[in-house]
Structure formats: C-alpha cells, structure tokens
Tab-separated table of C-alpha atoms and ligand atoms in Angstrom:
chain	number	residue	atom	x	y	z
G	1	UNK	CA	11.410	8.531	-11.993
G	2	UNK	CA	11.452	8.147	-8.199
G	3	UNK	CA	8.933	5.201	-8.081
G	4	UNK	CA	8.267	4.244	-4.129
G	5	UNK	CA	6.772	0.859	-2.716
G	6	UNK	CA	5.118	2.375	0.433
G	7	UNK	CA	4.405	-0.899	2.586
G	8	UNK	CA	3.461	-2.186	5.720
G	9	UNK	CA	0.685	-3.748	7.335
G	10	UNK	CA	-3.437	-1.999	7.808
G	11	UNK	CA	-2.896	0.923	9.932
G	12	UNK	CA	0.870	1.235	9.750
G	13	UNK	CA	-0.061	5.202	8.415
G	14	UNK	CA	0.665	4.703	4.818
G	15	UNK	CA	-1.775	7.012	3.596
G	16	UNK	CA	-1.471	9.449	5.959
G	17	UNK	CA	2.652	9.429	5.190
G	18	UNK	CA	1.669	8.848	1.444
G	19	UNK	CA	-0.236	12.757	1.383
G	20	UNK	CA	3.222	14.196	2.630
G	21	UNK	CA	5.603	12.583	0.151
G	22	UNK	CA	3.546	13.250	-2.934
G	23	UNK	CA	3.739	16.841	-1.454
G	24	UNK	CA	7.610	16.811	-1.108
G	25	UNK	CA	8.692	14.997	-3.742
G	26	UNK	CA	5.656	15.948	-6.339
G	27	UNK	CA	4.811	12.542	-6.919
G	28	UNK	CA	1.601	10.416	-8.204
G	29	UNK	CA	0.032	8.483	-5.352
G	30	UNK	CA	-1.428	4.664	-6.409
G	31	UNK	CA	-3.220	3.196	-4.098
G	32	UNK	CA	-5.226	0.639	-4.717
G	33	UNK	CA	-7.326	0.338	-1.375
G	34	UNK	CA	-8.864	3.950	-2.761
G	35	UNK	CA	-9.141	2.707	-6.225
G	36	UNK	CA	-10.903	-0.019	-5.042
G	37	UNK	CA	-13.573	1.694	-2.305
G	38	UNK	CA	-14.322	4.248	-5.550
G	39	UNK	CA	-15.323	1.163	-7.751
G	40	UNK	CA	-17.346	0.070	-4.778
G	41	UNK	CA	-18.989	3.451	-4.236
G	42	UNK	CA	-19.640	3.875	-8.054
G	43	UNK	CA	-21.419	0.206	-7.966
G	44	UNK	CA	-19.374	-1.153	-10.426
G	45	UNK	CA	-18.670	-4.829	-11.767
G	46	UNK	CA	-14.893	-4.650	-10.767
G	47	UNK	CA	-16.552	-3.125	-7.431
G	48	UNK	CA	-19.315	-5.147	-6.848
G	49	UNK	CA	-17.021	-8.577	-7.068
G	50	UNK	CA	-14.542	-6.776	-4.933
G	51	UNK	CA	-16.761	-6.002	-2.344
G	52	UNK	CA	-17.086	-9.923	-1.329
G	53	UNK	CA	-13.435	-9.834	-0.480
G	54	UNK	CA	-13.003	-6.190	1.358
G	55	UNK	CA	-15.918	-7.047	3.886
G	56	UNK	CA	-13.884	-10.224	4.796
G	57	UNK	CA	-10.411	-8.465	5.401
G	58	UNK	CA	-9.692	-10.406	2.137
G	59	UNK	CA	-7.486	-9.824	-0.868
G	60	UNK	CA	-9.160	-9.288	-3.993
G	61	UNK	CA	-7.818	-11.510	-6.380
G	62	UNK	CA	-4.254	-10.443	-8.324
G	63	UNK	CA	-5.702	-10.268	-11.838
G	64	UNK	CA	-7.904	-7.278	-11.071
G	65	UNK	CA	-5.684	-5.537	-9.098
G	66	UNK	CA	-2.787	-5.950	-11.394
G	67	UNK	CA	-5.185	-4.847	-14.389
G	68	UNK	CA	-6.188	-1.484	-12.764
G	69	UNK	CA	-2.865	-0.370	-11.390
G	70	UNK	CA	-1.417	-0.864	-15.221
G	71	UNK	CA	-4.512	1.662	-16.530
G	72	UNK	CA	-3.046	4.310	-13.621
G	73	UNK	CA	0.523	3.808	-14.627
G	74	UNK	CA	-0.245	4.664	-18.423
G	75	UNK	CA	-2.680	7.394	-17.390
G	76	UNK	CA	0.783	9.161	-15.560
G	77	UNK	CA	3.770	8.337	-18.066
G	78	UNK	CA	4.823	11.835	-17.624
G	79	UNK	CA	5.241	11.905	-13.739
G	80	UNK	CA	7.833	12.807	-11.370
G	81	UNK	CA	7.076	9.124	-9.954
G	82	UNK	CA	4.688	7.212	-8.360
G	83	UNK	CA	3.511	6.283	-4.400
G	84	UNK	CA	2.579	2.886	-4.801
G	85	UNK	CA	0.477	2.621	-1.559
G	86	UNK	CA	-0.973	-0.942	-0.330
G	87	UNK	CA	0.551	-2.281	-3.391
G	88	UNK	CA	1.864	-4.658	-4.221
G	89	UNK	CA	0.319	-6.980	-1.824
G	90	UNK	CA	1.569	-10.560	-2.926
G	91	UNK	CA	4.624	-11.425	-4.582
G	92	UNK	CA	2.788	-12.258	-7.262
G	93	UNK	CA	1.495	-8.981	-7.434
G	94	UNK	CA	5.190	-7.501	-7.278
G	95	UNK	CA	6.454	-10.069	-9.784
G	96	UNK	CA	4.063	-8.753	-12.161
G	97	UNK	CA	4.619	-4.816	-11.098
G	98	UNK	CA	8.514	-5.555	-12.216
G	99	UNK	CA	7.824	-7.249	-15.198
G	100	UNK	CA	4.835	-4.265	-16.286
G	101	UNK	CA	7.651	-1.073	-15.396
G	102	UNK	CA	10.198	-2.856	-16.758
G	103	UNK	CA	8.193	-2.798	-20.262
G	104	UNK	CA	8.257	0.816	-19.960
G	105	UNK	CA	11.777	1.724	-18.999
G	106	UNK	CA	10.694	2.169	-15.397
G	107	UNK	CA	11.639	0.418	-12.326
G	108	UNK	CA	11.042	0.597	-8.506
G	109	UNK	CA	13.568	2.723	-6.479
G	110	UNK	CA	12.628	1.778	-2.987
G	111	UNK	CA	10.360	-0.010	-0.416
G	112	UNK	CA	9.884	1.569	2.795
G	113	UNK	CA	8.218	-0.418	4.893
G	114	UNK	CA	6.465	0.358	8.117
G	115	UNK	CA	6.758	-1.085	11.529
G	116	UNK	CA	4.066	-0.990	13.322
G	117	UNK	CA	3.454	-3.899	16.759
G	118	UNK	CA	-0.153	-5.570	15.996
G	119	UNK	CA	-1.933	-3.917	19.553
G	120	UNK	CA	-1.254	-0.240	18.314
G	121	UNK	CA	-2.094	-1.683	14.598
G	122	UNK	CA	-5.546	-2.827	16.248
G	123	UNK	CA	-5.903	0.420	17.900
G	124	UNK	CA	-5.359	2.895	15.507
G	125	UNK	CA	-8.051	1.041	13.406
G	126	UNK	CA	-10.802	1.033	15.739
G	127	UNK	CA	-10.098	4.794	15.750
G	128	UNK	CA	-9.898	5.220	12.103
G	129	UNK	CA	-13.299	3.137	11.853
G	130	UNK	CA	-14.690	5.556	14.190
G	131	UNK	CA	-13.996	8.821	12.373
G	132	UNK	CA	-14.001	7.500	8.647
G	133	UNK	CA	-17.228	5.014	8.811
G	134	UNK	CA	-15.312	2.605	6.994
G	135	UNK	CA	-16.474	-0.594	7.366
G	136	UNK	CA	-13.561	-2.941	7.590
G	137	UNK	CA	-12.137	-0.869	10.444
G	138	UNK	CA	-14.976	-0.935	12.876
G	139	UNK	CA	-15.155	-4.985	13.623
G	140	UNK	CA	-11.801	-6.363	15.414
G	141	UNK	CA	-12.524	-9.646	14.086
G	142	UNK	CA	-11.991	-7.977	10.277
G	143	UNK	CA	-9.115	-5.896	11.615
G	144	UNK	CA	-7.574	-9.250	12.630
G	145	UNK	CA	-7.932	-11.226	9.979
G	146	UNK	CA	-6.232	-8.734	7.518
G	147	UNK	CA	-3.473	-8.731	10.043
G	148	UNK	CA	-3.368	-12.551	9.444
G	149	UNK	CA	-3.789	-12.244	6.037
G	150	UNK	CA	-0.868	-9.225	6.308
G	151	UNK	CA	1.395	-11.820	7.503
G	152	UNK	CA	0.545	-14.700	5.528
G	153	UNK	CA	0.637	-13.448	1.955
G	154	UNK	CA	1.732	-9.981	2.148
G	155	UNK	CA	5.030	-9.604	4.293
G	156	UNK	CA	6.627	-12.081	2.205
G	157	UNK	CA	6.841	-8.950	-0.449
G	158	UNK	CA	9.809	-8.141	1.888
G	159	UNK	CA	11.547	-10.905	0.758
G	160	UNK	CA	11.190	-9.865	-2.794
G	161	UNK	CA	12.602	-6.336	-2.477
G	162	UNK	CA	15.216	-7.457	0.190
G	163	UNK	CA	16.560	-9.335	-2.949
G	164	UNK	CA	17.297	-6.631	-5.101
G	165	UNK	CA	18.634	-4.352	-2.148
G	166	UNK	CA	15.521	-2.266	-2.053
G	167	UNK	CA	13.723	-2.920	1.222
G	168	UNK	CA	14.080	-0.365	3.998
G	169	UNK	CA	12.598	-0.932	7.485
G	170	UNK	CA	11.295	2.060	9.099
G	171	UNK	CA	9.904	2.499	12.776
G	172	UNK	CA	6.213	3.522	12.024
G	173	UNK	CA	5.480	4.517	16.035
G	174	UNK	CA	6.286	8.369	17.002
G	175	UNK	CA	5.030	11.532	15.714
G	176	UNK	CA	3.708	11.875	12.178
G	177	UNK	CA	6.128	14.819	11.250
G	178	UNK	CA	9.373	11.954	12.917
G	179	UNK	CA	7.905	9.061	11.049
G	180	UNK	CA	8.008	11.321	7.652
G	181	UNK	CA	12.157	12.491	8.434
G	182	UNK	CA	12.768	8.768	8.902
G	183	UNK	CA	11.085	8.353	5.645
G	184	UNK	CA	12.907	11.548	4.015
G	185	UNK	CA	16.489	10.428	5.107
G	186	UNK	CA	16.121	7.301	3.608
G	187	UNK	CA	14.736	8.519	-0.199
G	188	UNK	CA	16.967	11.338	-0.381
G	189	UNK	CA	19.836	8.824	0.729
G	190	UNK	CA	19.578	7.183	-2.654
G	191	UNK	CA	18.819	10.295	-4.731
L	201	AMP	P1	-6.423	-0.755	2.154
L	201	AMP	O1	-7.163	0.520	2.021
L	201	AMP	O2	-5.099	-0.738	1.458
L	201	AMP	O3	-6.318	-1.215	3.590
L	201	AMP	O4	-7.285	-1.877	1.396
L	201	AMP	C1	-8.615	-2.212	1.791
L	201	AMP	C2	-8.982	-3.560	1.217
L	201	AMP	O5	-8.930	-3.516	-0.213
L	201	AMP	C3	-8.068	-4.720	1.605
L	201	AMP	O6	-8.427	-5.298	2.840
L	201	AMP	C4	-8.274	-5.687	0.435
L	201	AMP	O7	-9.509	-6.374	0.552
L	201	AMP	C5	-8.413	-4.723	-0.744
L	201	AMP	N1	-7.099	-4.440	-1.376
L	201	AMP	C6	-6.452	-3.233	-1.406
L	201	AMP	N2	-5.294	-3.324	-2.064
L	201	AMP	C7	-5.178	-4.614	-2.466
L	201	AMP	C8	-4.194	-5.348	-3.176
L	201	AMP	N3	-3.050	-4.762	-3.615
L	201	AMP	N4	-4.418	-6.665	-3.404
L	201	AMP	C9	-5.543	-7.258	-2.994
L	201	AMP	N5	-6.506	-6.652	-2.297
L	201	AMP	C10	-6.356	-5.329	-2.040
C-alpha cells in the first residue's frame, strides 16, 4: 500500500493537491476536516461536540479523531492506499496512527509536507471563505489562531516522521499543476 501523510498548515492546498493524487495514484483520500464538517452537517453527537472546537480554530480532541479515522481505515482494507489529509495533527495523533497500521500489516510511506509563508496562508483563506461559506475561513482572527495552533501542536508531527526518514518538505507556492510534479517526483522516487 502507498499510504501518504499529506501535511502542512490551513491553506497550504492539501485538498486541492489531495483530488489529484487519489486520481494518479488511485488512492483513498482520509481527511478528517471533511469527516468532521459531515458529522456537523448531519447534527450529530460526535458533530455537535466538535463543533465547539472548529468555530474556535481549535483541535478537536485526539480520542475522537483517532476513533473515526480507524472506522475509515477498516472500511478500505482493500485499497491501493490511503491520502491521509489534515491528519495526523498531534504527535499523539501520529503515535497512535503507527501503532493502529502497524496492527494491520500497514505502515506510512511518506509525509509531504507543504510550505506555505503565513501572509499567503492568510490570504488564500479569506478567499476560500469567500467562495466556500465556510465559517472558519471568513474571520482572520480564526484563521490566525489555527495558524498558532498549526505551530504549536501540529508542526511538531515533523519531528516524528523526520525520525523514521519519512518527512519531505515541499514548496507549496507556484502553480497547482508545479506544486503536484514536486509532489509526483518525490512519491514515485520511493516507489
Ligand atoms: P481542516 O479542514 O483540516 O482545516 O479542519 C477544520 C477543523 O477541523 C480544524 O480547525 C479542527 O478544528 C478540526 N480538525 C480537522 N482535523 C483534525 C485533527 N486531525 N485533529 C483535531 N482537529 C481536527
């Protein structure tokens, strides 16, 4: 399985970059930002509680993240590999990833992680929050505090995958379609 760690911080164009690889290389996307803004939109429990967090720029809390990406994994046993997109998000959350493939056989190949400088990140938001409606991206005050909260308790996920040789760095500025080669070059260099 070809199981990819797409990172970087909120607006960084994971999603966007996440459509084209699960188009090249046929794979399952994860992401848990979507997971979570269905729950909300269905008015579920798991959404409801999560809902306190998301309109803060917060992180909903590891247990109920963890919990749903495990029900997505066993749902796609039979994939080519996953997209793990916005995922994991704390190194507890990628301690507990490891320890949840490993019990399956499975193990992440790669992180790619996108560089993006926090004025374009802010940016690119505000746009998004235009066209979308979503909620967290149309108040810079929420855009900036999950750039605080990016740096605080999610970059350190770098550290964690720099350990086992995994991490990748990848300019995130440029065209979409030179952003996705960069990303290309560096899966199919370990294929
Ligand atoms: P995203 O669409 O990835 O930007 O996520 C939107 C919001 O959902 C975040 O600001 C968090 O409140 C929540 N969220 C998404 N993924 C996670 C995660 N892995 N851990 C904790 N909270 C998350």
């Amino acid at each position: 399985m070809l199981n990819i760690v797409l990172f970087g911080p909120p607006g960084a164009g994971k999603g966007t970059q996440a459509a084209r690889l699960l188009d090249k290389y046929e794979l399952v996307h994860l992401s848990t930002g979507d997971i979570l803004r269905a729950e909300l939109k269905a008015e579920t429990t798991l959404g409801k509680e999560a809902k306190k967090f998301m309109e803060k720029g917060e992180l909903v809390p590891d247990s109920v993240v963890i919990g749903m990406i495990e029900t997505k994994i066993d749902a796609n046993l039979n994939a080519k590999g996953f997209i793990f997109d916005g995922f994991p998000r704390t190194t507890a959350q990628a301690l507990a990833l490891d320890t949840m493939l490993q019990k399956k056989q499975l193990s992440i190949s790669l992180m790619l992680a996108l560089e993006v400088d926090d004025d374009e990140l802010i940016k690119r938001l505000l746009l998004r929050g235009k066209d979308s409606g979503r909620a967290d991206d149309q108040d810079q005050k929420i855009i900036e505090n999950r750039i605080h909260v990016y740096n605080k308790e999610t970059a350190p996920v770098i550290d964690f995958y720099g350990n086992q040789n995994k991490y990748r760095a990848i300019q995130g500025v440029g065209s979409i379609d030179d952003i996705f080669s960069r990303l290309c070059v560096a899966i199919d260099a370990i294929k």
